[in-house]
Coordinates of C-alpha atoms in Angstrom, one line a residue:
M1 CA -5.9 18.1 -12.3
N2 CA -3.7 20.6 -10.4
V3 CA -2.3 20.0 -6.9
E4 CA -4.7 22.5 -5.3
K5 CA -7.8 20.6 -6.5
L6 CA -6.2 17.2 -5.7
I7 CA -5.5 18.2 -2.1
Q8 CA -9.0 19.6 -1.7
L9 CA -10.3 16.1 -2.2
I10 CA -8.9 15.1 1.2
P11 CA -12.0 15.1 3.3
E12 CA -11.3 17.6 6.2
Q13 CA -14.6 16.6 7.9
D14 CA -13.5 13.0 8.0
I15 CA -10.2 14.0 9.7
D16 CA -12.2 15.8 12.4
F17 CA -14.7 12.8 12.7
L18 CA -11.9 10.2 12.9
S19 CA -10.1 12.3 15.5
V20 CA -13.2 12.0 17.8
E21 CA -13.9 8.4 16.8
T22 CA -10.4 7.1 17.6
N23 CA -9.9 9.5 20.6
V24 CA -6.6 10.5 19.1
N25 CA -6.5 13.9 20.8
H26 CA -7.1 12.7 24.3
Q27 CA -5.0 14.9 26.8
V28 CA -3.0 16.5 23.9
K29 CA -2.4 20.2 23.8
K30 CA -0.4 20.8 20.6
L31 CA 0.2 17.8 18.4
H32 CA -3.4 16.8 17.6
G33 CA -4.0 14.0 15.1
A34 CA -4.7 16.4 12.3
V35 CA -1.4 18.3 13.0
V36 CA 0.7 15.1 13.0
F37 CA -1.1 14.0 9.8
K38 CA -0.2 17.3 8.0
L39 CA 3.3 17.3 9.4
L40 CA 4.1 13.8 8.2
L41 CA 2.5 14.4 4.8
F42 CA 4.3 17.7 4.3
S43 CA 7.6 16.2 5.4
M44 CA 7.3 13.2 3.1
L45 CA 6.5 15.5 0.2
N46 CA 9.4 17.9 0.9
S47 CA 12.2 15.7 2.2
N48 CA 14.2 12.8 0.8
K49 CA 14.5 11.1 4.2
V50 CA 12.1 11.9 7.0
S51 CA 13.4 12.1 10.5
Y52 CA 12.3 13.7 13.8
R53 CA 15.0 16.4 13.3
V54 CA 13.7 17.1 9.8
M55 CA 10.2 17.4 11.1
E56 CA 11.4 19.8 13.8
E57 CA 12.8 22.1 11.2
I58 CA 9.8 21.8 8.9
V59 CA 7.3 22.6 11.6
S60 CA 8.8 26.1 12.0
S61 CA 9.0 26.8 8.2
A62 CA 6.7 29.5 6.6
R63 CA 5.5 27.0 4.1
F64 CA 4.3 24.5 6.7
I65 CA 2.8 27.2 8.9
H66 CA 0.7 28.3 5.9
F67 CA -0.1 24.7 5.0
L68 CA -1.2 24.0 8.6
G69 CA -2.9 27.3 9.0
D70 CA -1.3 27.9 12.4
R71 CA 2.0 28.1 14.2
I72 CA 3.1 25.5 16.8
D73 CA 6.3 25.5 18.7
V74 CA 7.5 21.9 19.3
K75 CA 10.9 20.2 19.5
F76 CA 12.0 16.9 17.9
N77 CA 11.6 14.9 21.2
S78 CA 8.0 16.0 21.5
I79 CA 7.4 15.0 17.9
R80 CA 9.1 11.6 18.5
D81 CA 7.2 10.9 21.7
R82 CA 3.9 11.8 20.1
I83 CA 4.4 9.6 17.0
C84 CA 5.5 6.7 19.2
T85 CA 2.3 6.9 21.3
I86 CA -0.4 8.3 19.0
E87 CA -3.2 6.0 18.1
P88 CA -2.3 4.3 14.7
T89 CA -5.9 3.4 14.1
F90 CA -6.5 7.1 13.3
F91 CA -4.0 7.0 10.4
E92 CA -5.2 3.6 9.2
Q93 CA -8.8 4.7 8.9
L94 CA -7.7 8.0 7.4
F95 CA -5.7 6.1 4.8
H96 CA -8.7 3.9 3.9
R97 CA -11.0 7.0 3.7
I98 CA -8.6 8.9 1.5
F99 CA -8.0 5.9 -0.8
S100 CA -11.8 5.5 -1.2
V101 CA -12.2 9.1 -2.3
Y102 CA -9.4 9.0 -4.9
N103 CA -10.3 5.4 -6.0
E104 CA -13.8 6.7 -6.8
Y105 CA -12.6 9.8 -8.4
L106 CA -10.4 7.7 -10.7
G107 CA -13.3 5.4 -11.5
E108 CA -11.4 2.3 -10.3
E109 CA -14.0 0.9 -7.9
K110 CA -14.0 -2.4 -9.8
S111 CA -10.3 -2.6 -10.6
L112 CA -8.1 -5.6 -10.0
V113 CA -6.5 -6.0 -6.6
K114 CA -2.8 -7.0 -6.4
V115 CA -1.4 -8.3 -3.1
D116 CA 2.3 -9.0 -2.2
S117 CA 4.8 -8.5 0.7
T118 CA 8.1 -6.8 1.1
Y119 CA 10.7 -6.6 3.9
V120 CA 12.7 -3.8 5.6
S121 CA 15.7 -4.8 7.7
I122 CA 17.0 -3.3 10.9
A123 CA 19.9 -4.2 13.2
S124 CA 18.7 -7.0 15.5
K125 CA 20.3 -5.5 18.6
L126 CA 18.0 -2.4 18.3
V127 CA 14.7 -4.2 18.4
S128 CA 12.9 -6.8 20.5
W129 CA 10.7 -8.4 17.9
S130 CA 11.6 -11.8 16.5
M131 CA 11.0 -11.8 12.7
Q132 CA 14.1 -13.0 10.8
N133 CA 13.6 -14.0 7.2
G134 CA 16.4 -16.4 6.2
Q135 CA 19.7 -17.2 7.8
K136 CA 22.1 -15.1 5.7
Q137 CA 21.9 -12.0 7.9
K138 CA 21.7 -13.2 11.4
N139 CA 22.4 -9.8 12.8
Q140 CA 19.3 -8.4 11.0
K141 CA 15.6 -8.5 11.9
Q142 CA 12.8 -7.6 9.5
V143 CA 9.6 -5.7 9.4
K144 CA 7.2 -7.2 6.9
Y145 CA 4.7 -5.0 4.9
S146 CA 1.9 -6.8 3.1
V147 CA 0.5 -4.3 0.7
S148 CA -2.7 -4.4 -1.4
M149 CA -3.1 -2.3 -4.6
K150 CA -6.4 -1.6 -6.3
G151 CA -6.2 -0.2 -9.7
S152 CA -3.5 2.5 -9.6
L153 CA -3.4 3.1 -5.8
P154 CA -2.5 1.2 -2.7
C155 CA -5.6 0.3 -0.8
G156 CA -4.3 -1.7 2.2
V157 CA -1.2 -2.4 4.3
R158 CA -0.5 -4.7 7.2
V159 CA 2.7 -4.4 9.3
F160 CA 4.1 -7.6 10.7
T161 CA 6.9 -8.2 13.2
D162 CA 5.9 -11.6 14.6
A163 CA 8.0 -14.5 13.2
K164 CA 4.9 -16.5 12.3
Y165 CA 4.0 -14.0 9.6
I166 CA 7.1 -14.9 7.6
S167 CA 4.6 -17.4 6.1
E168 CA 2.7 -15.8 3.2
D169 CA -0.1 -18.2 3.9
L170 CA -0.8 -16.2 7.0
A171 CA 0.3 -12.7 6.0
L172 CA -1.3 -12.5 2.5
S173 CA -4.4 -14.4 3.5
E174 CA -5.1 -12.0 6.4
S175 CA -4.3 -9.0 4.2
I176 CA -6.9 -10.2 1.7
M177 CA -9.6 -11.4 3.9
E178 CA -9.5 -8.3 6.2
N179 CA -9.6 -5.8 3.4
D180 CA -13.0 -4.6 2.5
F181 CA -11.8 -3.2 -0.8
V182 CA -11.4 -6.6 -2.4
K183 CA -15.1 -7.2 -2.5
G184 CA -16.7 -7.2 -5.9
T185 CA -13.4 -7.6 -7.8
V186 CA -10.6 -10.1 -8.5
V187 CA -7.5 -10.5 -6.3
V188 CA -4.2 -11.6 -7.7
F189 CA -1.3 -12.9 -5.7
D190 CA 1.9 -15.0 -6.3
R191 CA 2.9 -18.5 -5.2
G192 CA 3.8 -17.4 -1.7
L193 CA 0.3 -18.2 -0.7
Q194 CA -0.2 -21.9 -1.3
S195 CA -2.3 -23.2 1.6
R196 CA -5.3 -25.2 0.3
K197 CA -7.2 -24.3 3.5
K198 CA -6.7 -20.6 2.7
F199 CA -7.9 -21.1 -0.9
D200 CA -11.1 -22.7 0.5
Q201 CA -11.5 -19.9 3.0
L202 CA -11.2 -17.2 0.3
S203 CA -13.7 -19.1 -1.8
A204 CA -16.1 -19.4 1.2
Q205 CA -15.9 -15.7 1.6
R206 CA -16.7 -15.3 -2.1
I207 CA -13.4 -13.6 -2.8
S208 CA -12.5 -14.2 -6.4
F209 CA -8.7 -14.8 -6.9
V210 CA -6.1 -15.7 -9.5
T211 CA -2.7 -17.2 -8.6
R212 CA -0.2 -19.9 -9.6
I213 CA 0.5 -23.3 -8.2
S214 CA 3.3 -25.8 -8.7
P215 CA 3.2 -27.8 -11.9
T216 CA 3.7 -30.9 -9.8
A217 CA 0.7 -30.2 -7.5
R218 CA -1.7 -33.2 -7.1
I219 CA -5.0 -32.5 -8.8
K220 CA -8.2 -34.6 -9.0
D221 CA -9.9 -33.8 -12.3
M222 CA -13.6 -32.9 -11.8
G223 CA -14.4 -31.9 -15.4
K224 CA -13.1 -32.1 -18.9
N225 CA -10.7 -29.7 -20.6
K226 CA -12.9 -26.8 -21.8
L227 CA -10.4 -25.9 -24.6
K228 CA -11.1 -27.5 -27.9
E229 CA -7.6 -26.6 -29.1
P230 CA -4.6 -24.9 -27.5
I231 CA -4.6 -21.1 -27.2
E232 CA -1.5 -19.1 -28.2
T233 CA -0.7 -15.7 -26.7
N234 CA 2.4 -13.6 -27.0
T235 CA 4.2 -15.4 -24.2
L236 CA 2.2 -18.6 -23.6
L237 CA 0.9 -21.8 -25.2
I238 CA -2.2 -22.7 -23.1
Q239 CA -3.1 -26.4 -23.4
K240 CA -5.8 -27.0 -20.7
D241 CA -8.5 -25.3 -18.7
N242 CA -9.8 -28.0 -16.3
V243 CA -11.9 -28.1 -13.2
G244 CA -10.5 -30.0 -10.3
K245 CA -9.7 -30.3 -6.6
L246 CA -6.3 -29.8 -5.0
S247 CA -4.5 -32.2 -2.7
A248 CA -4.4 -30.8 0.8
K249 CA -2.8 -32.1 4.0
D250 CA -3.5 -35.7 5.3
N251 CA -4.3 -36.8 1.7
K252 CA -7.5 -34.9 1.7
W253 CA -8.8 -32.8 -1.1
T254 CA -10.0 -29.2 -1.1
N255 CA -13.7 -28.6 -0.3
E256 CA -14.0 -26.4 -3.4
N257 CA -13.5 -27.0 -7.1
Y258 CA -11.1 -24.8 -8.9
R259 CA -10.1 -23.9 -12.5
I260 CA -6.6 -25.2 -13.3
I261 CA -5.2 -23.7 -16.4
T262 CA -2.0 -25.4 -17.7
A263 CA 0.4 -23.6 -20.1
T264 CA 3.9 -23.6 -21.4
T265 CA 6.1 -20.5 -21.7
K266 CA 7.3 -19.8 -25.2
E267 CA 10.7 -18.4 -24.3
K268 CA 11.9 -21.2 -22.0
Q269 CA 9.4 -23.9 -22.6
E270 CA 8.7 -24.1 -18.9
P271 CA 5.3 -25.4 -17.5
I272 CA 3.2 -22.9 -15.7
V273 CA -0.1 -23.6 -13.9
F274 CA -2.7 -20.9 -13.0
L275 CA -5.3 -21.4 -10.3
T276 CA -8.6 -19.5 -9.9
N277 CA -12.0 -19.9 -8.3
N278 CA -13.5 -17.6 -11.0
F279 CA -15.6 -19.6 -13.5
E280 CA -16.9 -16.5 -15.5
L281 CA -13.7 -15.1 -17.0
T282 CA -12.2 -16.5 -20.2
T283 CA -9.0 -18.5 -20.2
E284 CA -7.1 -15.6 -21.8
E285 CA -8.5 -13.2 -19.3
I286 CA -7.3 -15.3 -16.4
T287 CA -3.7 -15.4 -17.7
T288 CA -3.8 -11.7 -18.5
L289 CA -4.9 -10.8 -15.0
Y290 CA -2.0 -12.6 -13.5
K291 CA 0.4 -10.6 -15.6
Q292 CA -0.9 -7.5 -14.0
R293 CA 0.5 -8.6 -10.7
W294 CA 3.7 -7.0 -11.8
D295 CA 2.1 -3.6 -11.0
I296 CA 2.6 -4.1 -7.3
E297 CA 6.3 -4.8 -7.9
L298 CA 6.5 -1.3 -9.5
L299 CA 4.6 0.1 -6.5
F300 CA 7.2 -1.4 -4.1
K301 CA 10.0 0.2 -6.2
F302 CA 8.2 3.6 -6.0
L303 CA 7.7 3.3 -2.3
K304 CA 11.3 2.3 -1.6
Q305 CA 13.1 4.6 -4.0
H306 CA 11.0 7.8 -3.8
L307 CA 9.0 7.6 -0.5
N308 CA 11.8 5.9 1.5
L309 CA 9.8 2.9 2.7
T310 CA 13.1 1.2 3.6
H311 CA 14.0 4.0 6.0
I312 CA 12.6 3.3 9.4
V313 CA 12.1 6.6 11.2
S314 CA 11.7 4.9 14.6
R315 CA 12.3 1.4 16.1
N316 CA 9.0 1.8 18.0
E317 CA 6.4 -0.5 16.4
N318 CA 3.6 2.0 16.9
A319 CA 5.6 4.7 15.1
I320 CA 6.4 2.3 12.3
K321 CA 2.7 1.7 11.7
V322 CA 1.9 5.5 11.7
V323 CA 4.7 6.3 9.3
V324 CA 3.7 3.4 7.0
Y325 CA 0.1 4.5 6.8
M326 CA 1.2 8.0 6.1
T327 CA 3.6 6.7 3.4
M328 CA 0.6 5.0 1.7
I329 CA -1.5 8.2 1.9
T330 CA 1.3 10.2 0.3
A331 CA 1.6 7.5 -2.4
V332 CA -2.2 7.8 -3.1
L333 CA -1.8 11.5 -3.7
L334 CA 1.2 11.2 -5.9
L335 CA -0.1 8.3 -8.0
A336 CA -3.5 9.9 -8.4
Y337 CA -1.7 13.1 -9.6
K338 CA 0.4 11.0 -12.0
K339 CA -2.7 9.3 -13.5
L340 CA -4.9 12.4 -13.6
N341 CA -2.3 14.4 -15.4
N342 CA -1.2 11.7 -17.8
K343 CA 2.4 11.9 -16.5
S344 CA 4.2 9.5 -18.7
R345 CA 7.6 10.2 -17.1
G346 CA 8.9 8.3 -14.1
F347 CA 7.9 8.5 -10.5
K348 CA 10.8 10.7 -9.6
I349 CA 9.8 13.5 -12.1
T350 CA 6.2 13.1 -11.0
K351 CA 7.0 13.7 -7.4
L352 CA 9.2 16.7 -8.3
A353 CA 6.5 18.2 -10.4
F354 CA 4.0 17.7 -7.5
E355 CA 6.4 19.4 -5.0
I356 CA 7.1 22.4 -7.4
E357 CA 3.4 22.9 -8.0
L358 CA 2.7 22.7 -4.3
D359 CA 5.4 25.4 -3.7
K360 CA 3.9 27.7 -6.3
L361 CA 0.5 27.3 -4.8
M362 CA 1.7 28.3 -1.3
I363 CA 3.8 31.2 -2.6
K364 CA 0.8 32.4 -4.6
E365 CA -1.5 32.2 -1.5
I366 CA 1.0 34.0 0.7
V367 CA 1.4 36.8 -1.8
I368 CA -2.4 37.2 -1.9
L369 CA -2.7 37.0 1.9
S370 CA 0.0 39.7 2.3
G371 CA -1.3 42.0 -0.4
G372 CA 2.2 42.2 -1.7
N373 CA 3.5 43.4 1.7
P374 CA 5.5 40.6 3.5
D375 CA 5.2 42.5 6.8
K376 CA 1.5 41.6 6.9
V377 CA 2.3 37.9 7.1
S378 CA 5.4 38.2 9.3
Y379 CA 4.0 35.5 11.6
L380 CA 4.8 33.0 8.9
W381 CA 8.5 33.4 9.3
N382 CA 9.2 35.3 12.5
S383 CA 10.5 32.9 15.1
T384 CA 9.1 34.8 18.1

């Protein structure tokens, strides 16, 4: 699928609807929600490091004027002030809507959901929030992003700056339970989330999950080992698939029963224990699903190296949320393009191919619009 058709999947009518629904354009003359959306999207696709100065230059370029369909005259401080105060819910809901469209187009509605968190640091003297992960860099504060990925695409992101969300028991559990896209599928997360209470809450909400627990966790057996003999995979020797309860606080046991799958790694002969509330999948399927958790590590690498997730455009928390949602929207476009076109090369080449194709598309349309006479579209590059 070419870039033109891919971009046409973005539902313009939904942008207009969400602009009204979230009141994003209240008392705004130039930088409407749709304009800021297109400016950030275009900037992320055409710049290695987005900044307000970069956006100021881009907004006056012929390519962006054509992309937007209009000319606006704004300075970087106006762009900065608007992004720092614009309603982030508009971008959050737009991200969810765009994900839904591409998720359905890719046929990944029932795909596995992977959830994990990552941090971005900033000098502590520049911000007022209190999140500090660890003691090694006392002059640094962190923004925490908990990201959900369904199939090939990111489907959710939560931005945390409050110190209590250093705990994955809080950050990941909220990210899962408040994400509508986890329904009807299986969620995979790592050992950061260990709260027995949260496991029970996920089960109560009928959210199917796969994770790992400590090999030393206290377990009350509630059923016999369902394996008649050990199962050998490429990397594991699986010895047990039991049903049991987990030890919680105050010497209590979990309300729910869980499947506890015990194995040993072939390479290092280390014990490994998988936990799930899914009683329908086979033992091998459970262990295979957990391996797919690695996909979200690759997503983080892509977001940081090629979409500059580590570069904080603003210290303003509102602006951080807006930019993060737009980063996820941009990632949806690029990853869908990669999958639909069977791009076996890396993310860097895929992004470059997308940018080149977008350039060709706009040049072609400008030539058609001008009838071969650049004077007919002089408004695209004249500064006055």
